[in-house]
Short mmCIF file of C-alpha atoms in Angstrom, two decimals:
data_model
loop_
_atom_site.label_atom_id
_atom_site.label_comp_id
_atom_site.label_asym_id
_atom_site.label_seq_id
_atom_site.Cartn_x
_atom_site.Cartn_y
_atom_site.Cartn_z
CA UNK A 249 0.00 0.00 0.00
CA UNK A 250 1.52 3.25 -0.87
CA UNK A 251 1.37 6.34 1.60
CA UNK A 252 2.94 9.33 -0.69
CA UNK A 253 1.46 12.34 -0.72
CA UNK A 254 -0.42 13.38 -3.62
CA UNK A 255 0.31 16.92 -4.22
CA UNK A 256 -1.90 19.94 -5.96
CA UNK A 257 -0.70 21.78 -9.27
CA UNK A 258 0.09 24.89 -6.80
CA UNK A 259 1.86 22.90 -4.17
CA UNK A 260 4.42 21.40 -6.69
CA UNK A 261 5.37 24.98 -8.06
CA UNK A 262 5.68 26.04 -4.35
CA UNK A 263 7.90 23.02 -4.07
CA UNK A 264 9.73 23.47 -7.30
CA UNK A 265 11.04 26.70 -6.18
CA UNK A 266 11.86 25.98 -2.72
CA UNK A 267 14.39 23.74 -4.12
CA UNK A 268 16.34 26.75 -5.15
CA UNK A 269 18.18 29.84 -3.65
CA UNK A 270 16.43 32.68 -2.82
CA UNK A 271 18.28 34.55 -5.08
CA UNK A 272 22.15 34.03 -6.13
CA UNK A 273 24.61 35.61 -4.27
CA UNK A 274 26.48 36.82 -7.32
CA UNK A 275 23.67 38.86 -8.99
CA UNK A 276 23.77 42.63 -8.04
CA UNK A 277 21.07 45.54 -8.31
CA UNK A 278 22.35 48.14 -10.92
CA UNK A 279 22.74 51.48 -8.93
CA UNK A 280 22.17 55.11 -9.80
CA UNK A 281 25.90 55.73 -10.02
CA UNK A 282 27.67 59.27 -11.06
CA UNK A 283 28.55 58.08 -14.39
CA UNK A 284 24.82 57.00 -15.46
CA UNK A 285 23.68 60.11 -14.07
CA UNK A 286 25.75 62.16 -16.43
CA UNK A 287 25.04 59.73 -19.11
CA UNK A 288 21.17 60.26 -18.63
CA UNK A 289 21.09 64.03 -18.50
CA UNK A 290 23.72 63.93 -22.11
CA UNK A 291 21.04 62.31 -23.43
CA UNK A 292 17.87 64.21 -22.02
CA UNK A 293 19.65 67.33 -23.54
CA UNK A 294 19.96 65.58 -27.32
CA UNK A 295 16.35 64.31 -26.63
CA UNK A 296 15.12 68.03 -26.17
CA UNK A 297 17.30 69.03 -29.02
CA UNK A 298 15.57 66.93 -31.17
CA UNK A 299 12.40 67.82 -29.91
CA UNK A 300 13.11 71.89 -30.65
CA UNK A 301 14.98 70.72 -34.08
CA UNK A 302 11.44 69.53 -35.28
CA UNK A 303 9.55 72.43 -34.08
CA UNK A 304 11.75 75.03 -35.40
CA UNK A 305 11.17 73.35 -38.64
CA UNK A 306 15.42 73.30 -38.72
CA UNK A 307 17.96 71.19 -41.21
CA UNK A 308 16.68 68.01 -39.52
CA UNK A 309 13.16 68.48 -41.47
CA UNK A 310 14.80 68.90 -44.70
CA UNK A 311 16.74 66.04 -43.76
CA UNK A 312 13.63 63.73 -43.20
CA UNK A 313 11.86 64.80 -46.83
CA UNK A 314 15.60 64.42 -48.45
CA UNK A 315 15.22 60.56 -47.36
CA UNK A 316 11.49 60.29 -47.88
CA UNK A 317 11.95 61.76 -51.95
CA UNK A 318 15.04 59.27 -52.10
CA UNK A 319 12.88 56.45 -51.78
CA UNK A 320 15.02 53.90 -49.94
CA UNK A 321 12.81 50.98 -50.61
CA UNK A 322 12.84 51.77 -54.58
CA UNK A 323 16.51 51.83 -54.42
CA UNK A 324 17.17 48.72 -53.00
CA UNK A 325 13.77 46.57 -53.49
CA UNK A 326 15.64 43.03 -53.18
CA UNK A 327 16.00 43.43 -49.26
CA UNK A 328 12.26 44.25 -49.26
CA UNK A 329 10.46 40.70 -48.05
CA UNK A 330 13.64 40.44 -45.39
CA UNK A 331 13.84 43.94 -43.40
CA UNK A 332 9.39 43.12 -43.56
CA UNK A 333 10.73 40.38 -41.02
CA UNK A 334 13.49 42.47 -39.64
CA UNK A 335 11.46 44.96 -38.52
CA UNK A 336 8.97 42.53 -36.20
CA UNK A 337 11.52 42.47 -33.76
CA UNK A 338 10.73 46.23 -32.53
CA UNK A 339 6.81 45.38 -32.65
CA UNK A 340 5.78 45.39 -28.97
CA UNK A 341 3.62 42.26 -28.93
CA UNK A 342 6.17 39.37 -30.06
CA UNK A 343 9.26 41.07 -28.88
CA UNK A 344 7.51 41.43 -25.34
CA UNK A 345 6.33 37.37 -25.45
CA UNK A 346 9.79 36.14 -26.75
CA UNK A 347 11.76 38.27 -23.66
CA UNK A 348 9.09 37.42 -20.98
CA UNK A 349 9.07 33.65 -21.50
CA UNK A 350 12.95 34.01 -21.04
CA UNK A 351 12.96 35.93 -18.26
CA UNK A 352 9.95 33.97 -16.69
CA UNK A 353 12.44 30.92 -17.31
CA UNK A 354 15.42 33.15 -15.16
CA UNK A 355 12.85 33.32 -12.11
CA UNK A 356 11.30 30.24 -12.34
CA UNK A 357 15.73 29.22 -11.75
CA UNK A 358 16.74 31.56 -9.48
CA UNK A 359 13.44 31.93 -6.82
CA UNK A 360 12.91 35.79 -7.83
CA UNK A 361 10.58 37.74 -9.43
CA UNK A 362 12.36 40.90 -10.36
CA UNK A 363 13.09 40.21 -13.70
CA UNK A 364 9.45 39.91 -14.92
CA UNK A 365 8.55 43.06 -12.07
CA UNK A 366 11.13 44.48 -14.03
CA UNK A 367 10.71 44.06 -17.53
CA UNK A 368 6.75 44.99 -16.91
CA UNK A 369 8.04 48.54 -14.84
CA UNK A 370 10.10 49.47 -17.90
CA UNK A 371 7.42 48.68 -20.51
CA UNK A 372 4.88 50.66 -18.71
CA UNK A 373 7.45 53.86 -18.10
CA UNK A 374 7.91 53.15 -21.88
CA UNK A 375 4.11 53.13 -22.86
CA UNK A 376 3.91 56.46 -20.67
CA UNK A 377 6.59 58.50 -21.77
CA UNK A 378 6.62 57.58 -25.75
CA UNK A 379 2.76 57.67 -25.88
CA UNK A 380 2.19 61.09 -24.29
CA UNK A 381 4.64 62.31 -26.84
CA UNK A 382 3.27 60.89 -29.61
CA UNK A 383 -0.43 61.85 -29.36
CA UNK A 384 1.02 65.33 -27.96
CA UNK A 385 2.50 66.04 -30.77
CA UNK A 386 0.39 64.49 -33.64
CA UNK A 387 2.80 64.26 -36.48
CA UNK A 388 2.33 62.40 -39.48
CA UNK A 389 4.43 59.89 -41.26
CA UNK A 390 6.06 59.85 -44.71
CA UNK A 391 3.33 58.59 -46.39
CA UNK A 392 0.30 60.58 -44.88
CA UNK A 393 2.71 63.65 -45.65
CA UNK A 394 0.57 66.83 -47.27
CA UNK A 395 2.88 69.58 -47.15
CA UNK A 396 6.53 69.67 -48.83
CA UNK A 397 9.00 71.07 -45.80
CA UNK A 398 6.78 71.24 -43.04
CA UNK A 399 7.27 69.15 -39.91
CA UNK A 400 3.29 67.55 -39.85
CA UNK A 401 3.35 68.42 -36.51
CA UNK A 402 -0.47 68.81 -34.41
CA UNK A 403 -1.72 66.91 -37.45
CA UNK A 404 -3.47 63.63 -35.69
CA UNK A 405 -0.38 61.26 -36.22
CA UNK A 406 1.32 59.27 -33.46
CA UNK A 407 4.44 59.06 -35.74
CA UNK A 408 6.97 60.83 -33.17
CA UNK A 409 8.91 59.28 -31.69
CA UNK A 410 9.56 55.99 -33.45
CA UNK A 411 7.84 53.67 -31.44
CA UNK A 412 9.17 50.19 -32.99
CA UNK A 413 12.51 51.66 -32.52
CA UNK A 414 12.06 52.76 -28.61
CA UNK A 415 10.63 49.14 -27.91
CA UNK A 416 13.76 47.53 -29.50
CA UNK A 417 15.98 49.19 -27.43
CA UNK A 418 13.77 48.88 -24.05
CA UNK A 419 12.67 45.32 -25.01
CA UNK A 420 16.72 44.06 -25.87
CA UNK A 421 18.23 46.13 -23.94
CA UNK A 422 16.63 44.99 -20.29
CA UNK A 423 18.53 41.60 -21.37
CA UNK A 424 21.41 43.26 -20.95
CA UNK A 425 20.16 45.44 -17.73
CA UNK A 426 19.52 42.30 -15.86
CA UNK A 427 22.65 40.10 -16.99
CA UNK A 428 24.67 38.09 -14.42
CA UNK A 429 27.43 39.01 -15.47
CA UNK A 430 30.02 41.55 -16.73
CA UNK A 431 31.00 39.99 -19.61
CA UNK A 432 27.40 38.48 -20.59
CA UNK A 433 26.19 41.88 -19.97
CA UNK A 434 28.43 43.64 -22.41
CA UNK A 435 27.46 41.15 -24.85
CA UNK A 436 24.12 41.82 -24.85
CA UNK A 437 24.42 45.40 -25.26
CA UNK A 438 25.85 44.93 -28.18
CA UNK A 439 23.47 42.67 -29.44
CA UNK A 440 20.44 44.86 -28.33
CA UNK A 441 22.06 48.28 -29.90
CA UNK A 442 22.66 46.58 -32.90
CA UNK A 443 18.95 45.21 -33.17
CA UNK A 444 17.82 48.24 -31.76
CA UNK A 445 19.59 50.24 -34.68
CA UNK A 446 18.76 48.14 -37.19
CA UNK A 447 14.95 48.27 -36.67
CA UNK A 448 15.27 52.10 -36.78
CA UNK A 449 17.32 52.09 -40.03
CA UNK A 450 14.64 49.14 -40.82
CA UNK A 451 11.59 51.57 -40.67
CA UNK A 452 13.20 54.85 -42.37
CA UNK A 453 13.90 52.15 -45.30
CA UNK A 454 10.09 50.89 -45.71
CA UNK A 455 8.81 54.62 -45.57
CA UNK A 456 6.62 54.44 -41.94
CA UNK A 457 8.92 56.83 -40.04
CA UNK A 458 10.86 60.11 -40.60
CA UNK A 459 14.81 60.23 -39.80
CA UNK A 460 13.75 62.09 -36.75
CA UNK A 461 11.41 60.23 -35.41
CA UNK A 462 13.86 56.99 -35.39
CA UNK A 463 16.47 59.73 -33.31
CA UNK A 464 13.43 60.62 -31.20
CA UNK A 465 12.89 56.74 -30.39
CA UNK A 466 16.74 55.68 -30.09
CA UNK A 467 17.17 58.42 -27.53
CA UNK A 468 13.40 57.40 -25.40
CA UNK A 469 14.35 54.27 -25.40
CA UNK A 470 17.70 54.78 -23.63
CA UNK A 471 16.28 57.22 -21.24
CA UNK A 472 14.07 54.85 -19.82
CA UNK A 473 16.98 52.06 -20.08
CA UNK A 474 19.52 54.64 -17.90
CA UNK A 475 16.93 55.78 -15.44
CA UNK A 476 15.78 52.15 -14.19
CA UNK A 477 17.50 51.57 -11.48
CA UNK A 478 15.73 54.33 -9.97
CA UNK A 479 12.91 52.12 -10.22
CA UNK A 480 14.92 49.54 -8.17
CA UNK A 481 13.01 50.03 -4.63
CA UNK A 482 9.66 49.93 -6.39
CA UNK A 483 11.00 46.55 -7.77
CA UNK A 484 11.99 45.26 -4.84
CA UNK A 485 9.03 46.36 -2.86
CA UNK A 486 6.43 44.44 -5.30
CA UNK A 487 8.52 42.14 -5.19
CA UNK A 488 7.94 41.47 -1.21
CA UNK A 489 4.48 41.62 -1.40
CA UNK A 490 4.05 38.71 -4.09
CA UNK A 491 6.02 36.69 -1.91
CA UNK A 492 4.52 37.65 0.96
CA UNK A 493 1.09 36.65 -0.55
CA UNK A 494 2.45 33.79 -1.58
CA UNK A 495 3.10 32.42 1.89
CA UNK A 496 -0.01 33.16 3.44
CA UNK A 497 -1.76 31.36 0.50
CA UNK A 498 0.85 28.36 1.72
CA UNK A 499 0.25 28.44 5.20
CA UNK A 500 -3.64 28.80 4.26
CA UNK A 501 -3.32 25.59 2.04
CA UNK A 502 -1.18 24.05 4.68
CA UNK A 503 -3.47 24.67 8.13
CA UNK A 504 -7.03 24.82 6.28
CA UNK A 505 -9.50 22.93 7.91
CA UNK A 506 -13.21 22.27 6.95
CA UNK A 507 -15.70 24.51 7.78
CA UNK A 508 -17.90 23.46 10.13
CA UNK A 509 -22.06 24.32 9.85
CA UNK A 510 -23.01 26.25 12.38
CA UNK A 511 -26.91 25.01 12.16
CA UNK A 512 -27.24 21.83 12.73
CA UNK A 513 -30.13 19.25 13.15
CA UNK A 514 -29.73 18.74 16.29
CA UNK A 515 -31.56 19.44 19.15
CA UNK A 516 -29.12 20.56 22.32
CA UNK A 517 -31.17 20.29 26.11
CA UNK A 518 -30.14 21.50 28.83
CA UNK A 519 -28.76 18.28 31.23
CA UNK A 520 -29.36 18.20 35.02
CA UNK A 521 -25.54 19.44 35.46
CA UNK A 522 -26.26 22.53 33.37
CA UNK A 523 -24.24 21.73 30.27
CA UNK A 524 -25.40 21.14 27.38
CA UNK A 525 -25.77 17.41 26.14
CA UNK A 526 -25.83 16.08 22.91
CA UNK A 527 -26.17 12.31 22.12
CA UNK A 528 -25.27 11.69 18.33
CA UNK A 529 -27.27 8.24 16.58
CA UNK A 530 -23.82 6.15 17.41
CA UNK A 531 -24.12 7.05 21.00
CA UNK A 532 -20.51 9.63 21.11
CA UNK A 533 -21.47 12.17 23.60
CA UNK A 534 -20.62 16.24 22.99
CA UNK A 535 -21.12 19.03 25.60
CA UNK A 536 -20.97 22.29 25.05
CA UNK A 537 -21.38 25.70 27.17
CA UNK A 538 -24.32 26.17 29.74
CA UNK A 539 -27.24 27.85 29.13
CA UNK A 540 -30.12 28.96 31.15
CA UNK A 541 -32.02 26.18 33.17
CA UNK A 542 -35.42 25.36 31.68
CA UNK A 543 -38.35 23.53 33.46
CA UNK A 544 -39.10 21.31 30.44
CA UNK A 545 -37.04 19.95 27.68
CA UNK A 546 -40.08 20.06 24.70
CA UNK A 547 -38.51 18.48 21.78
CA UNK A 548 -38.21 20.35 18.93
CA UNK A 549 -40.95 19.67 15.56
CA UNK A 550 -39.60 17.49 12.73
CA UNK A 551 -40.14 20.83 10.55
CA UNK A 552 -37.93 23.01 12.89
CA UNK A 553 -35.33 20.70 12.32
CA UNK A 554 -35.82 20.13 8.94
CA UNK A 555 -35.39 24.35 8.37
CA UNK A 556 -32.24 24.27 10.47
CA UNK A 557 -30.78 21.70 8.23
CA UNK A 558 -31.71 23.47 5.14
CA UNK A 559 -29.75 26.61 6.55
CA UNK A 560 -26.26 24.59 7.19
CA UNK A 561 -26.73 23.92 3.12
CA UNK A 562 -25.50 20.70 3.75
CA UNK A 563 -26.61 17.10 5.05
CA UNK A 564 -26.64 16.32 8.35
CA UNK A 565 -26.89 13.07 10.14
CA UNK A 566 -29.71 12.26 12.23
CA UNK A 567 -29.54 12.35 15.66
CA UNK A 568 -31.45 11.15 19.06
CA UNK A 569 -31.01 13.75 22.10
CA UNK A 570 -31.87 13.62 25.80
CA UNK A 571 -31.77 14.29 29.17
CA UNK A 572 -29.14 13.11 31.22
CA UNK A 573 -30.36 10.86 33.48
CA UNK A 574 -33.66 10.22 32.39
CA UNK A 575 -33.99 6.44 31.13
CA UNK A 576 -35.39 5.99 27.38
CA UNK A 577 -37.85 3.85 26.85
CA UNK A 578 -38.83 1.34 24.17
CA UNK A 579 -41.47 1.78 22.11
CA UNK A 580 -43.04 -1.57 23.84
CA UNK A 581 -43.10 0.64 26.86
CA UNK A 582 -44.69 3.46 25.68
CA UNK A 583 -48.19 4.76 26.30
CA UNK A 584 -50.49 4.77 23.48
CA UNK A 585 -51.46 8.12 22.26
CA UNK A 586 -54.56 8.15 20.28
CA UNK A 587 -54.00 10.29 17.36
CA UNK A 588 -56.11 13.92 17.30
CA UNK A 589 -59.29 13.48 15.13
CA UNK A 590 -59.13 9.60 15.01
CA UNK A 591 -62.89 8.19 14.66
CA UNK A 592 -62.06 5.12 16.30
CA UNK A 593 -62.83 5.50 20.38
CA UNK A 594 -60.18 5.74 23.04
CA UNK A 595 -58.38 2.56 24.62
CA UNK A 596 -60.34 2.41 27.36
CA UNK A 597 -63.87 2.78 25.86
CA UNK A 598 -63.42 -0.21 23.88
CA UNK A 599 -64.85 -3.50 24.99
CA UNK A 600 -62.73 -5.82 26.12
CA UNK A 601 -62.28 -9.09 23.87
CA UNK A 602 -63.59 -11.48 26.20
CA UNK A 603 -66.35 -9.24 27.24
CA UNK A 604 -67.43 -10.03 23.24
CA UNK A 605 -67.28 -13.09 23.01
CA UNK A 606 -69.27 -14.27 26.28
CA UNK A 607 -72.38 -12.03 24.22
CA UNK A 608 -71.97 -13.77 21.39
CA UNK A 609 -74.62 -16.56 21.31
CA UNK A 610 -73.31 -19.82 21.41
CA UNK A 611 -74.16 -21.97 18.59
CA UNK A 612 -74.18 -25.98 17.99
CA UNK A 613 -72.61 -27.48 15.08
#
């Protein structure tokens, strides 16, 4: 006969990951250091230059119609079909499945949640910052385009910034952000930047976004990238409380018990000793707290009982109760009870047997 224990879905993740470290020792929070401080405001000042550079309606406009007239994807149609593949990898919606299956894969290893908490933080400051932008500027792209030289600005687009091309470098680039180490972390900076660039370039080839608006989308991209580990203690915090709900969902699977109805069907009397006395159908005795002494136990009607059990919404086994003390009798003991409005006369206004039969004539055979 085997004993094992036959655990839920839930209880073998819960045991899956306490088989492994809370988190490595080796892995260390990025901090808000001097040097990514100056490299975040260097590139808050060329994001606002861009910005003004497009407003002014400066050489960078005449720069984005000079590559719109040229036509990139006329020049060079036999890279067409493959940069229309290329350029998926800055769409939000694959990029985001592809990087949050691999980093569900990291915390499934390593017992932490931060790099999903913080993948999902830097999509979110990414949806924020690139969105208001967009719709708050309302520029139009290449080919919606219905004056020669002017910026389309506060025209209904959502052009500005590139959007494929801030999502590459957010969506890459946190691969690199939350690397283990030095060396893989390099690596994949140089990875995303390249994929990152290439979806930019990728775009101003198939006509969908100006020169500046792939700038525009480089530099949002590595503001939010540089300005994450401010984010850190927000991380970390969320981070405490799914774990902390996790354990009291444990301990609550762990210690549960089974409810138990508080209306029953049966009928508690109060005992000679002033507890109360209840005497289930197998005989097991249960007492409870005293109540007020009453002259007369009156047992309870079968409907009573019957719209008790119907409250506990569940089935209850039947049950005898009694005084303590007081012997029960048979039912060969009992005294007959003529039933109210029977026809047929009391017990004791019925003739006797014999008394019929000495009446009856007797009669030779």
């Amino acid at each position: 006969m085997r004993t094992d224990q036959i655990l839920t879905r839930l209880e073998r993740v819960f045991a899956r990951l306490d088989r492994e470290p809370e988190r490595p020792a080796h892995l260390q929070t990025p901090q808000m250091s001097r040097h990514r401080v100056v490299l975040l405001g260097s590139t808050l000042a060329f994001y606002l230059a861009i910005v003004v550079a497009v407003l002014t309606t400066s050489w960078l406009v005449r720069l984005d119609w000079q590559v719109m007239f040229f036509r990139p994807y006329e020049q060079w149609p036999q890279i067409h079909a493959f940069l229309d593949y290329l350029v998926v990898l800055g769409q939000r919606g694959p990029t985001a499945v592809m990087v949050a299956a691999w980093l569900g894969w990291r915390s499934w290893r390593q017992h932490t949640l931060r790099p999903l908490i913080a993948l999902g933080v830097a999509l979110l400051l990414l949806n924020i910052t690139v969105g208001s932008v967009k719709l708050g500027l309302g520029r139009l792209g290449p080919h919606y385009a219905t004056q020669i030289g002017s910026a389309e600005l506060f025209a209904g687009g959502d052009i500005f910034p590139s959007g494929h091309t801030a999502n590459a470098v957010v969506t890459w680039g946190i691969l690199a952000y939350l690397a283990s180490t030095t060396v893989t972390r390099r690596v994949l900076s140089i990875l995303s930047a390249v994929v990152s660039l290439s979806v930019g370039a990728t775009t101003v080839y198939l006509g969908t976004h100006w020169v500046s608006d792939v700038l525009l989308g480089w530099t949002a991209g590595l503001l939010i990238m540089l300005a994450l580990p401010w984010f850190e203690p927000l991380i970390a915090g969320v981070e405490a409380r799914v774990f902390a709900l996790r354990e009291r969902l444990r301990r609550r699977l762990e210690t549960g018990t089974v409810p138990v109805p508080v209306a029953t069907a049966l009928t508690p009397l109060l005992s000679a000793g002033g507890k109360w006395q209840l005497r289930l159908a197998d005989g097991a005795p249960a007492t409870g707290p005293a109540g007020p002494p009453e002259p007369s136990a009156a047992p309870v009607p079968a409907s009573a009982q019957a719209a008790a059990a119907g409250s506990a919404h569940a089935p209850v086994p039947r049950a005898a109760a009694h005084v303590s003390g007081r012997p029960h009798l048979i039912r060969s003991e009992r005294t007959p009870v003529t039933p109210a409005g029977s026809r047929r006369p009391a017990h004791a206004e019925r003739p006797a047997a014999t008394a019929r039969a000495a009446a009856r004539p007797a009669t030779g055979g």
